[in-house]
PDB file of N, CA and C in Angstrom:
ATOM      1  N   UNK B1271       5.147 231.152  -0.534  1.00 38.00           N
ATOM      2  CA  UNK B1271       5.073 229.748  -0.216  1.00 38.00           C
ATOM      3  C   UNK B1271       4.801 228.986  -1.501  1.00 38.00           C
ATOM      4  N   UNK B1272       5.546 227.838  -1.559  1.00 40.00           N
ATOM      5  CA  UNK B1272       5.160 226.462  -2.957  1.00 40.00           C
ATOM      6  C   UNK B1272       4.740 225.521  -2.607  1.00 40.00           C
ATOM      7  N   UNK B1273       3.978 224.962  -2.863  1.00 46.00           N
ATOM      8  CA  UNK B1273       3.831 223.648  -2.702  1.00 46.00           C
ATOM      9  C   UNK B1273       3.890 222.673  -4.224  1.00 46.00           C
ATOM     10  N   UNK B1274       5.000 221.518  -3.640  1.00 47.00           N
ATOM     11  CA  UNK B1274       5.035 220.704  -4.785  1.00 47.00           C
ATOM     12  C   UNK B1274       6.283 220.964  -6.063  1.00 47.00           C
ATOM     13  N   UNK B1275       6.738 222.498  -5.651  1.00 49.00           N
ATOM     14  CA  UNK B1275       7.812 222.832  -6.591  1.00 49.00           C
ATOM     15  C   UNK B1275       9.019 221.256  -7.363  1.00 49.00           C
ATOM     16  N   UNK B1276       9.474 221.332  -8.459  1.00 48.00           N
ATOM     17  CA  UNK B1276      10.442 220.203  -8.566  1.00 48.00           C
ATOM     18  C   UNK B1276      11.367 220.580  -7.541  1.00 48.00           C
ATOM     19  N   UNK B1277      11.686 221.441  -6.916  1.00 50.00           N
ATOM     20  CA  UNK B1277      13.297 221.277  -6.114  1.00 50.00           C
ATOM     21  C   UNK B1277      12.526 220.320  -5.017  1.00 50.00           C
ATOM     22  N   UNK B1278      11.213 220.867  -4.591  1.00 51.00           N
ATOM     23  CA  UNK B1278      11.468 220.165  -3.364  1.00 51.00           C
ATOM     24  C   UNK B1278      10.447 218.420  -3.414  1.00 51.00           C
ATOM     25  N   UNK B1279      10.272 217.908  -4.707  1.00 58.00           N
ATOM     26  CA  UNK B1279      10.403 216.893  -5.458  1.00 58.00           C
ATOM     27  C   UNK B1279      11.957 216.481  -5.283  1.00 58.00           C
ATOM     28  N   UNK B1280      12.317 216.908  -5.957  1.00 61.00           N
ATOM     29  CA  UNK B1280      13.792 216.935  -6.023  1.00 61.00           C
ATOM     30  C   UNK B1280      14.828 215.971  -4.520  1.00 61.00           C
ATOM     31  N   UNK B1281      14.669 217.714  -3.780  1.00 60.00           N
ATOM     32  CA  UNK B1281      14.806 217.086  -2.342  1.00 60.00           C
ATOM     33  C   UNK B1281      14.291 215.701  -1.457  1.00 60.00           C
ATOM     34  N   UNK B1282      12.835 215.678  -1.790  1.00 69.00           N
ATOM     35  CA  UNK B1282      12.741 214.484  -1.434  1.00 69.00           C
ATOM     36  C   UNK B1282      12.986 213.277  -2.021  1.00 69.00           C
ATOM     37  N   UNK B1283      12.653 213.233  -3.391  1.00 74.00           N
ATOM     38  CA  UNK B1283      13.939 211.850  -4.187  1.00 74.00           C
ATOM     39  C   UNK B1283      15.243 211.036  -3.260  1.00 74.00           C
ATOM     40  N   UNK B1284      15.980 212.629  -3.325  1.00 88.00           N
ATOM     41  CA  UNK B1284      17.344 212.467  -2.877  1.00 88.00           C
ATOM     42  C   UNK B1284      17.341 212.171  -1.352  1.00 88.00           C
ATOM     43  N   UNK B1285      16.560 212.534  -0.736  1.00 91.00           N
ATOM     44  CA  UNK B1285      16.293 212.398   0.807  1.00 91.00           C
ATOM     45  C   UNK B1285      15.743 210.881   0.943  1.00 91.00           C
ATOM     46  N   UNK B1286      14.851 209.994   0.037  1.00 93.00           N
ATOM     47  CA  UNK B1286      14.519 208.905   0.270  1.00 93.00           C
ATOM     48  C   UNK B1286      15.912 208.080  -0.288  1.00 93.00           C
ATOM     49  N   UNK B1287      16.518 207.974  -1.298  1.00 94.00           N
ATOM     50  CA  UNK B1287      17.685 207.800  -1.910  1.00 94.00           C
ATOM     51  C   UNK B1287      18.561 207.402  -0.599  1.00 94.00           C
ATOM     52  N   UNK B1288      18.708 208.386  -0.308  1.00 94.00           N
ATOM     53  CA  UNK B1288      19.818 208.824   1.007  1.00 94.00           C
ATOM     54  C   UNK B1288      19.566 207.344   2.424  1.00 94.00           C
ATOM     55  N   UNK B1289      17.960 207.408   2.340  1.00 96.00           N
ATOM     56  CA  UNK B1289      17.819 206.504   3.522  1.00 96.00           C
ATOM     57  C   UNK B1289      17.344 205.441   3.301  1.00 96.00           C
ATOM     58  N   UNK B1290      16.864 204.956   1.779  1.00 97.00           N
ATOM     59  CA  UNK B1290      17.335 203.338   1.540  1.00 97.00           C
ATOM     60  C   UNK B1290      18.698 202.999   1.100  1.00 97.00           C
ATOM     61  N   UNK B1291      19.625 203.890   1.185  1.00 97.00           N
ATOM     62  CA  UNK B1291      21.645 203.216   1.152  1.00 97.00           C
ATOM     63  C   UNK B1291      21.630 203.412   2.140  1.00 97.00           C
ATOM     64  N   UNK B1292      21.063 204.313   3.363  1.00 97.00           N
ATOM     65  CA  UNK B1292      21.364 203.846   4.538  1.00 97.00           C
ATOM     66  C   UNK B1292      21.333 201.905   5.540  1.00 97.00           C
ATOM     67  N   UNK B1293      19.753 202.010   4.894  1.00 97.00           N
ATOM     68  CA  UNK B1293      19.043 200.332   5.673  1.00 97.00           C
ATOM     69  C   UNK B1293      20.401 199.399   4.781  1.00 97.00           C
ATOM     70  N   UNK B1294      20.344 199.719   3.592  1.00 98.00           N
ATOM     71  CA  UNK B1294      21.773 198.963   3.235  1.00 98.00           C
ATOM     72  C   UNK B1294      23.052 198.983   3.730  1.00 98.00           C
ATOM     73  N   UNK B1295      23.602 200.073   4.118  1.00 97.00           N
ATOM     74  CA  UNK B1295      24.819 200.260   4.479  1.00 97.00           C
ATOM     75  C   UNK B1295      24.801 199.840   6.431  1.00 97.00           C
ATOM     76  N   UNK B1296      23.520 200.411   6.815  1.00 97.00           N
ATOM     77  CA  UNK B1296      23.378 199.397   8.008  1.00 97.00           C
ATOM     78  C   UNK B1296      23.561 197.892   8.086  1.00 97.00           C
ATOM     79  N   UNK B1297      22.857 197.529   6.817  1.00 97.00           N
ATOM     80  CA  UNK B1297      22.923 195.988   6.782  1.00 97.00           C
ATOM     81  C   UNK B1297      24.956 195.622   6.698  1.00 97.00           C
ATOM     82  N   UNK B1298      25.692 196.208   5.844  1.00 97.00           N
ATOM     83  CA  UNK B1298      26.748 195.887   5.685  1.00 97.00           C
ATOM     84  C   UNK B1298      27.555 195.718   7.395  1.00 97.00           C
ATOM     85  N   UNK B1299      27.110 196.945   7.582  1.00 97.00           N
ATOM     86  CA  UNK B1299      27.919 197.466   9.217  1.00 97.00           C
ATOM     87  C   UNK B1299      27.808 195.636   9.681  1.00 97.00           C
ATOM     88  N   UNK B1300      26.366 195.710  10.183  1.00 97.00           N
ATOM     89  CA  UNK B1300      25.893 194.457  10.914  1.00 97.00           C
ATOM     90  C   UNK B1300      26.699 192.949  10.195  1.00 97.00           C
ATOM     91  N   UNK B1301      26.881 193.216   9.047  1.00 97.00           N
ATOM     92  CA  UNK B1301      27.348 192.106   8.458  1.00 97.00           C
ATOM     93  C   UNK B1301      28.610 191.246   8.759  1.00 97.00           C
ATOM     94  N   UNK B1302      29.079 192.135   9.252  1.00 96.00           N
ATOM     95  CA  UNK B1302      30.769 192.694   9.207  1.00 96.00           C
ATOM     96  C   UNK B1302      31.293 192.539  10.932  1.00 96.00           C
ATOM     97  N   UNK B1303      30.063 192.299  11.410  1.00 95.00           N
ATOM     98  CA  UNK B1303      29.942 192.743  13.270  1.00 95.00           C
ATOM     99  C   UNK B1303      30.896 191.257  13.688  1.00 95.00           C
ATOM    100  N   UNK B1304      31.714 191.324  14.609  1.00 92.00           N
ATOM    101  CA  UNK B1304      32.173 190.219  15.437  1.00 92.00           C
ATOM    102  C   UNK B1304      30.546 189.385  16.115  1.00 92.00           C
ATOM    103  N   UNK B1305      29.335 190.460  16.314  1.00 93.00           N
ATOM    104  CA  UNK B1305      28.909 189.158  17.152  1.00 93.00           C
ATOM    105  C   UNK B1305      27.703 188.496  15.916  1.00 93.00           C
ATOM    106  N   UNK B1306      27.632 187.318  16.246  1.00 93.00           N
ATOM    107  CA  UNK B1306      26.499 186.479  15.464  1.00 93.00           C
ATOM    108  C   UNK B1306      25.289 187.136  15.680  1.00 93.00           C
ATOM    109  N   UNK B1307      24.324 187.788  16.472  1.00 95.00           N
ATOM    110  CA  UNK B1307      23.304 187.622  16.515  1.00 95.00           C
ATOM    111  C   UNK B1307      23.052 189.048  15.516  1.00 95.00           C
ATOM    112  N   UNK B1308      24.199 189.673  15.358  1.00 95.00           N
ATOM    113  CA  UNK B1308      24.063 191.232  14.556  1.00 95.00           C
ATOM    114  C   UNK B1308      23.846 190.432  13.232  1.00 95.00           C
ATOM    115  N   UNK B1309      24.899 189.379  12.441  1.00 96.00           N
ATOM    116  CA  UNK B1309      25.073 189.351  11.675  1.00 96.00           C
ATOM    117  C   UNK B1309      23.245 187.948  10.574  1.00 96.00           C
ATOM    118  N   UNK B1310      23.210 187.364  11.800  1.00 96.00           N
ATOM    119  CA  UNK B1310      21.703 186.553  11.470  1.00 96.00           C
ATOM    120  C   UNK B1310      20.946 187.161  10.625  1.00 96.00           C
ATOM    121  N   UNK B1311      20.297 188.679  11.377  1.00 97.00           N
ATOM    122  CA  UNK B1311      19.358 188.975  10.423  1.00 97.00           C
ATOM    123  C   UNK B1311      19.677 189.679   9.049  1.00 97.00           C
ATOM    124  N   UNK B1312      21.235 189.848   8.896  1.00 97.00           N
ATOM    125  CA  UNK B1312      21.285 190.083   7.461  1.00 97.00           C
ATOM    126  C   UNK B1312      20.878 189.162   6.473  1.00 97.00           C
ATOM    127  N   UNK B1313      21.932 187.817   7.056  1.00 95.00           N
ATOM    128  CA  UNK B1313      21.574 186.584   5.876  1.00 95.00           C
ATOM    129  C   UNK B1313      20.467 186.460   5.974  1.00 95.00           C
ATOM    130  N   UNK B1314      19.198 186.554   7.015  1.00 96.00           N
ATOM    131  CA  UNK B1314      17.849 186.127   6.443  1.00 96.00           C
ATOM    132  C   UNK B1314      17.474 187.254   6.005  1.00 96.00           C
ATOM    133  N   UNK B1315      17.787 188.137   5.835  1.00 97.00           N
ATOM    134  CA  UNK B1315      17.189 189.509   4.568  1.00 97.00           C
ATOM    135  C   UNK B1315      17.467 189.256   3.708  1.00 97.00           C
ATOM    136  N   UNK B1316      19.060 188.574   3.306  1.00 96.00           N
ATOM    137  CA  UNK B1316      19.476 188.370   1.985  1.00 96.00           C
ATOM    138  C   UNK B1316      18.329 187.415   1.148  1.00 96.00           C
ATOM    139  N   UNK B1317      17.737 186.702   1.719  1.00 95.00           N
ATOM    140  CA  UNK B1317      16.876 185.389   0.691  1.00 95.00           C
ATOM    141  C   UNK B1317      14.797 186.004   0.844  1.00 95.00           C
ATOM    142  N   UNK B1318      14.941 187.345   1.541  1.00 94.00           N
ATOM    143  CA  UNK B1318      13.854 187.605   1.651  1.00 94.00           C
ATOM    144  C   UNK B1318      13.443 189.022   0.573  1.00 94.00           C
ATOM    145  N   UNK B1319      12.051 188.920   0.225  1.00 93.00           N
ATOM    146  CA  UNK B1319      12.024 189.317  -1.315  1.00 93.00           C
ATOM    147  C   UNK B1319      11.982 191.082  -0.494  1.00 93.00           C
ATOM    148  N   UNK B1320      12.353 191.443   0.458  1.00 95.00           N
ATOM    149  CA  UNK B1320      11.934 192.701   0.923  1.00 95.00           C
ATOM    150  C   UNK B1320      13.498 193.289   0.574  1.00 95.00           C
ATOM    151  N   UNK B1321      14.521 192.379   0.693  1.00 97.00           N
ATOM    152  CA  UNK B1321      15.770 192.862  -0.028  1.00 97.00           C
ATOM    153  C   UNK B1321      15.904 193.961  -1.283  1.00 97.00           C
ATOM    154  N   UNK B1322      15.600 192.751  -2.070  1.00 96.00           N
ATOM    155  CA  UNK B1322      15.219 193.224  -3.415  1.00 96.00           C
ATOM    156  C   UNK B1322      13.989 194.504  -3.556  1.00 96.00           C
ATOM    157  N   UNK B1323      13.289 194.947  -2.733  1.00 97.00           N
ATOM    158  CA  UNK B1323      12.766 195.896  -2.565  1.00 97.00           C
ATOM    159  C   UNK B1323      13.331 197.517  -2.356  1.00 97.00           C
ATOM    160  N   UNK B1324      14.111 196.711  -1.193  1.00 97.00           N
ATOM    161  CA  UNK B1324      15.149 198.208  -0.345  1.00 97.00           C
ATOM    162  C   UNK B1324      16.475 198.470  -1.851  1.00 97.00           C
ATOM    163  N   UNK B1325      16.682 197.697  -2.497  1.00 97.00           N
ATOM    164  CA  UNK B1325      17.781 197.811  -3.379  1.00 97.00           C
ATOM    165  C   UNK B1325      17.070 198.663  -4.462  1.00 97.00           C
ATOM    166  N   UNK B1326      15.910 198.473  -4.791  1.00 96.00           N
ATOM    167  CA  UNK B1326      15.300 199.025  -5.895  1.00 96.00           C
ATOM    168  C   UNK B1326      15.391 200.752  -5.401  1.00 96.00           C
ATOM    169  N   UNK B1327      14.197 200.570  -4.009  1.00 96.00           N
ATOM    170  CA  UNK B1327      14.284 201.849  -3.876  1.00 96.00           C
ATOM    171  C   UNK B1327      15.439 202.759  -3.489  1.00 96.00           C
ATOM    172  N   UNK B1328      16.713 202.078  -3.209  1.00 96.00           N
ATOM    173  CA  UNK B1328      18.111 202.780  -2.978  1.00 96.00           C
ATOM    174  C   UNK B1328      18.390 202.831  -4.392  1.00 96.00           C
ATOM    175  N   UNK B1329      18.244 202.448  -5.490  1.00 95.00           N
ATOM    176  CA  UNK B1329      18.504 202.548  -6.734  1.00 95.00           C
ATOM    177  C   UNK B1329      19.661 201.730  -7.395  1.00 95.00           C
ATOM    178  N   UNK B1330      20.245 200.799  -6.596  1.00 95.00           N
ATOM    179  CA  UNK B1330      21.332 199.639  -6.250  1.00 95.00           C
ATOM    180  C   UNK B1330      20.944 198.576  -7.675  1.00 95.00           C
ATOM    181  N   UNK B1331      21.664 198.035  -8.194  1.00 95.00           N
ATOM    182  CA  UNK B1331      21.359 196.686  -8.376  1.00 95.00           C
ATOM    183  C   UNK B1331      21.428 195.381  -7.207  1.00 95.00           C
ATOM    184  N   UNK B1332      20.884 194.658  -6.807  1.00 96.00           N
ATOM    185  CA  UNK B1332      20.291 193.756  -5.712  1.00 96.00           C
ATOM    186  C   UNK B1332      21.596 192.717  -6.133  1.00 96.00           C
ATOM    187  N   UNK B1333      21.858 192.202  -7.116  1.00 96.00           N
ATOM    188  CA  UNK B1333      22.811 191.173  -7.144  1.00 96.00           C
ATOM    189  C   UNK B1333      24.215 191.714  -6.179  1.00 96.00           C
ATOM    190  N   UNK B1334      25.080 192.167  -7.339  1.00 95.00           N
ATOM    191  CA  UNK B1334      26.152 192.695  -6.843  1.00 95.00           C
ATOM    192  C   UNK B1334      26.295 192.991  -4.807  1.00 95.00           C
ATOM    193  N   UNK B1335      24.811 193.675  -4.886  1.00 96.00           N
ATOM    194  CA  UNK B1335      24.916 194.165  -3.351  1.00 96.00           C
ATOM    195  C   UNK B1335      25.105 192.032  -2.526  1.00 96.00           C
ATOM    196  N   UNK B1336      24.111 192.049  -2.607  1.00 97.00           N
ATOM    197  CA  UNK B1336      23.420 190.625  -2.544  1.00 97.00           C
ATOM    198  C   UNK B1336      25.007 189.521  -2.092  1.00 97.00           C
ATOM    199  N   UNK B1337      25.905 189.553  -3.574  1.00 96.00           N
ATOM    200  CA  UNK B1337      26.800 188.351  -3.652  1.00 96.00           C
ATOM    201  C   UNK B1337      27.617 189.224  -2.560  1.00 96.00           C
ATOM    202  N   UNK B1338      28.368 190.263  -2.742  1.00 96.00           N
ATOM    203  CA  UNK B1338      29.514 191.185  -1.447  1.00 96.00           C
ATOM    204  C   UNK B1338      28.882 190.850   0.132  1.00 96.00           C
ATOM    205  N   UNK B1339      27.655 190.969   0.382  1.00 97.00           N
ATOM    206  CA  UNK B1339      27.330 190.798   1.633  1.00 97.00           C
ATOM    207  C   UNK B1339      27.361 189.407   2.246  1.00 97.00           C
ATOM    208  N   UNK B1340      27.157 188.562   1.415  1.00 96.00           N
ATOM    209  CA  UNK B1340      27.291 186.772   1.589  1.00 96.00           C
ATOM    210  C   UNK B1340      28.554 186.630   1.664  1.00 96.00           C
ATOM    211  N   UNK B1341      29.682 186.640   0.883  1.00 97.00           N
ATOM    212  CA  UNK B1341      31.454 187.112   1.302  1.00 97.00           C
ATOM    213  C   UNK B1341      31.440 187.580   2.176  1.00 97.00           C
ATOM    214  N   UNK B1342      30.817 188.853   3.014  1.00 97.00           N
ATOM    215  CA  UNK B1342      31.137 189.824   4.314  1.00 97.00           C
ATOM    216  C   UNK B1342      30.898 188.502   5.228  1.00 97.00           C
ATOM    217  N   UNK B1343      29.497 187.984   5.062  1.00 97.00           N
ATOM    218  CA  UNK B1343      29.227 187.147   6.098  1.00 97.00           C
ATOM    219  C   UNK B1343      29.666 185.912   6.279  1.00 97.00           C
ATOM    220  N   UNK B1344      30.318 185.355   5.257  1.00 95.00           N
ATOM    221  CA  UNK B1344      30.920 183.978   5.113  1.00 95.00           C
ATOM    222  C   UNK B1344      32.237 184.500   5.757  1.00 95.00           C
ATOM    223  N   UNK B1345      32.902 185.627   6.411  1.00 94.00           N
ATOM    224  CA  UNK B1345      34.208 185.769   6.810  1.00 94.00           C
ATOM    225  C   UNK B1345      33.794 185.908   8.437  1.00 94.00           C
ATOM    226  N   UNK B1346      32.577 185.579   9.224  1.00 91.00           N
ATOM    227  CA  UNK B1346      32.245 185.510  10.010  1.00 91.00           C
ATOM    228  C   UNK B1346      33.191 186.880  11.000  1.00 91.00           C
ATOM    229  N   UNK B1347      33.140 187.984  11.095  1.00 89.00           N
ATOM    230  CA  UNK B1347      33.527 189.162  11.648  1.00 89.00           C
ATOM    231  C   UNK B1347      35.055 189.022  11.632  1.00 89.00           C
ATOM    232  N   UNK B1348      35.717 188.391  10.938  1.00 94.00           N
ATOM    233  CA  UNK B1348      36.813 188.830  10.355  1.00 94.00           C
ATOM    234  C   UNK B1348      37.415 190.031  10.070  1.00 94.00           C
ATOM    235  N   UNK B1349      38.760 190.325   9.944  1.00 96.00           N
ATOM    236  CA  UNK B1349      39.020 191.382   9.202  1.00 96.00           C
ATOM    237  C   UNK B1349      39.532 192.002   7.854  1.00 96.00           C
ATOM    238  N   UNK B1350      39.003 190.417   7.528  1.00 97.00           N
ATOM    239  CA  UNK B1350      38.601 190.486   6.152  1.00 97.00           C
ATOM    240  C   UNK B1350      37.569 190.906   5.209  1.00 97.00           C
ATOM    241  N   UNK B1351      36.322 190.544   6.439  1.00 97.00           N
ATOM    242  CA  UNK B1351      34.577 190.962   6.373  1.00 97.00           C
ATOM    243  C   UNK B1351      35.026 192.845   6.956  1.00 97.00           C
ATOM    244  N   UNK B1352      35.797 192.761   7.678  1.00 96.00           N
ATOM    245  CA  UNK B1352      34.978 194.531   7.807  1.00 96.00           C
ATOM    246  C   UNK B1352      36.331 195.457   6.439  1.00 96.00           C
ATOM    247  N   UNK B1353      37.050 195.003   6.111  1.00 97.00           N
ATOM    248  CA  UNK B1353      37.672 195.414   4.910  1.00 97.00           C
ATOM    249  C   UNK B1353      36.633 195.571   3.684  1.00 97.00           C
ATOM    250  N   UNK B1354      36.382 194.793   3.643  1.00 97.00           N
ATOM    251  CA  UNK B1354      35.363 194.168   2.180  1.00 97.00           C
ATOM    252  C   UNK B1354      34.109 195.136   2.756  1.00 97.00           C
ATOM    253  N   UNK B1355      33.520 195.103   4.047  1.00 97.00           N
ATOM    254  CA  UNK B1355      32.507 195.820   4.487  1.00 97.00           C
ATOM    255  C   UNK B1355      32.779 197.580   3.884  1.00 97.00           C
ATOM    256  N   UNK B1356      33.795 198.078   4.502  1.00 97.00           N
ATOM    257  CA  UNK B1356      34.325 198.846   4.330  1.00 97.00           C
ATOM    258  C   UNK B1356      34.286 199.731   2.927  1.00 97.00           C
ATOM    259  N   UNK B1357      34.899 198.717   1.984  1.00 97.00           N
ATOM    260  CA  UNK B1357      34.755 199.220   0.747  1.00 97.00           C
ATOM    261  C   UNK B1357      33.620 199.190   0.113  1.00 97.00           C
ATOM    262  N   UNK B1358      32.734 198.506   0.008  1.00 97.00           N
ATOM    263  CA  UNK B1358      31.422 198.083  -0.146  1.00 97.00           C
ATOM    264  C   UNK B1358      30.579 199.332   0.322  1.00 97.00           C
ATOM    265  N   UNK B1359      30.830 199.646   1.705  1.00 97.00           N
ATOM    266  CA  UNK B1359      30.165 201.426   1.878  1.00 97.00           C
ATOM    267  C   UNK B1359      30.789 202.372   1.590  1.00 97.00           C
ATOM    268  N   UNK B1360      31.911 202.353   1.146  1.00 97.00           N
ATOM    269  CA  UNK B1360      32.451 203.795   0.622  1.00 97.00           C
ATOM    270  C   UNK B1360      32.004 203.481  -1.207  1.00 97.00           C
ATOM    271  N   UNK B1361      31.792 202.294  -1.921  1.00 95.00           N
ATOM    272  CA  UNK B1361      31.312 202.787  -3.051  1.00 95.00           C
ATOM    273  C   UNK B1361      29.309 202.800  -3.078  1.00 95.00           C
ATOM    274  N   UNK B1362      28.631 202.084  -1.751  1.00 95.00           N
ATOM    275  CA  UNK B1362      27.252 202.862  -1.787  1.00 95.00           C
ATOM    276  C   UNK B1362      27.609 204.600  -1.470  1.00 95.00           C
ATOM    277  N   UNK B1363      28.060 204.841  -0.841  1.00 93.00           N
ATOM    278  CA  UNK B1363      28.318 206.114  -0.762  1.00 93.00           C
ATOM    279  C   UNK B1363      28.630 207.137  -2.524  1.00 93.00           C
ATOM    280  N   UNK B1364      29.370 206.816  -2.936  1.00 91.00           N
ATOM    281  CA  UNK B1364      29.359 207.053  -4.309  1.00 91.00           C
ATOM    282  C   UNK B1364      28.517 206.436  -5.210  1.00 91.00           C
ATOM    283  N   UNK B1365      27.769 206.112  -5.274  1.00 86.00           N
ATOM    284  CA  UNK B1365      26.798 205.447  -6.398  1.00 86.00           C
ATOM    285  C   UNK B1365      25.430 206.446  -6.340  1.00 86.00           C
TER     286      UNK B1365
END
């Protein structure tokens, strides 16, 4: 038995990593949603300093994420917003 080994340091890094691009990539989904009441509490996350929190700890820069999601939501569930949504989580996915 270990306790504390780097792998499983390691593991958990990547395991917290993993589930602040999630609360982000949730946020995109919702962003992107045909109905309004999904898409509300993104824009008020966007201007709330807990944003900039979840971006840090996903390891994101906050702008970039920040300006793409205001476009998602300015296309009001368009299918223009879940395109843009779309790509937007396939490169959190790679980052």
């Amino acid at each position: 038995m270990s306790i504390g080994t780097s792998t499983e340091k390691d593991h958990d890094h990547s395991s917290a990593l993993k589930l602040w691009k999630a609360v982000i990539t949730q946020a995109v989904v919702d962003s992107y949603s045909d109905k309004r009441h999904d898409r509300l509490p993104v824009s008020r996350w966007l201007v709330n300093d807990d944003f900039e929190t979840v971006c840090g700890l996903a390891q994101v820069e906050p702008y970039p994420i920040k300006k793409c999601l205001a476009e998602i939501l300015k296309e009001d569930g368009s299918i223009r917003a879940l395109v843009l949504g779309r790509k937007m989580i396939a490169e959190l996915e790679q980052s």
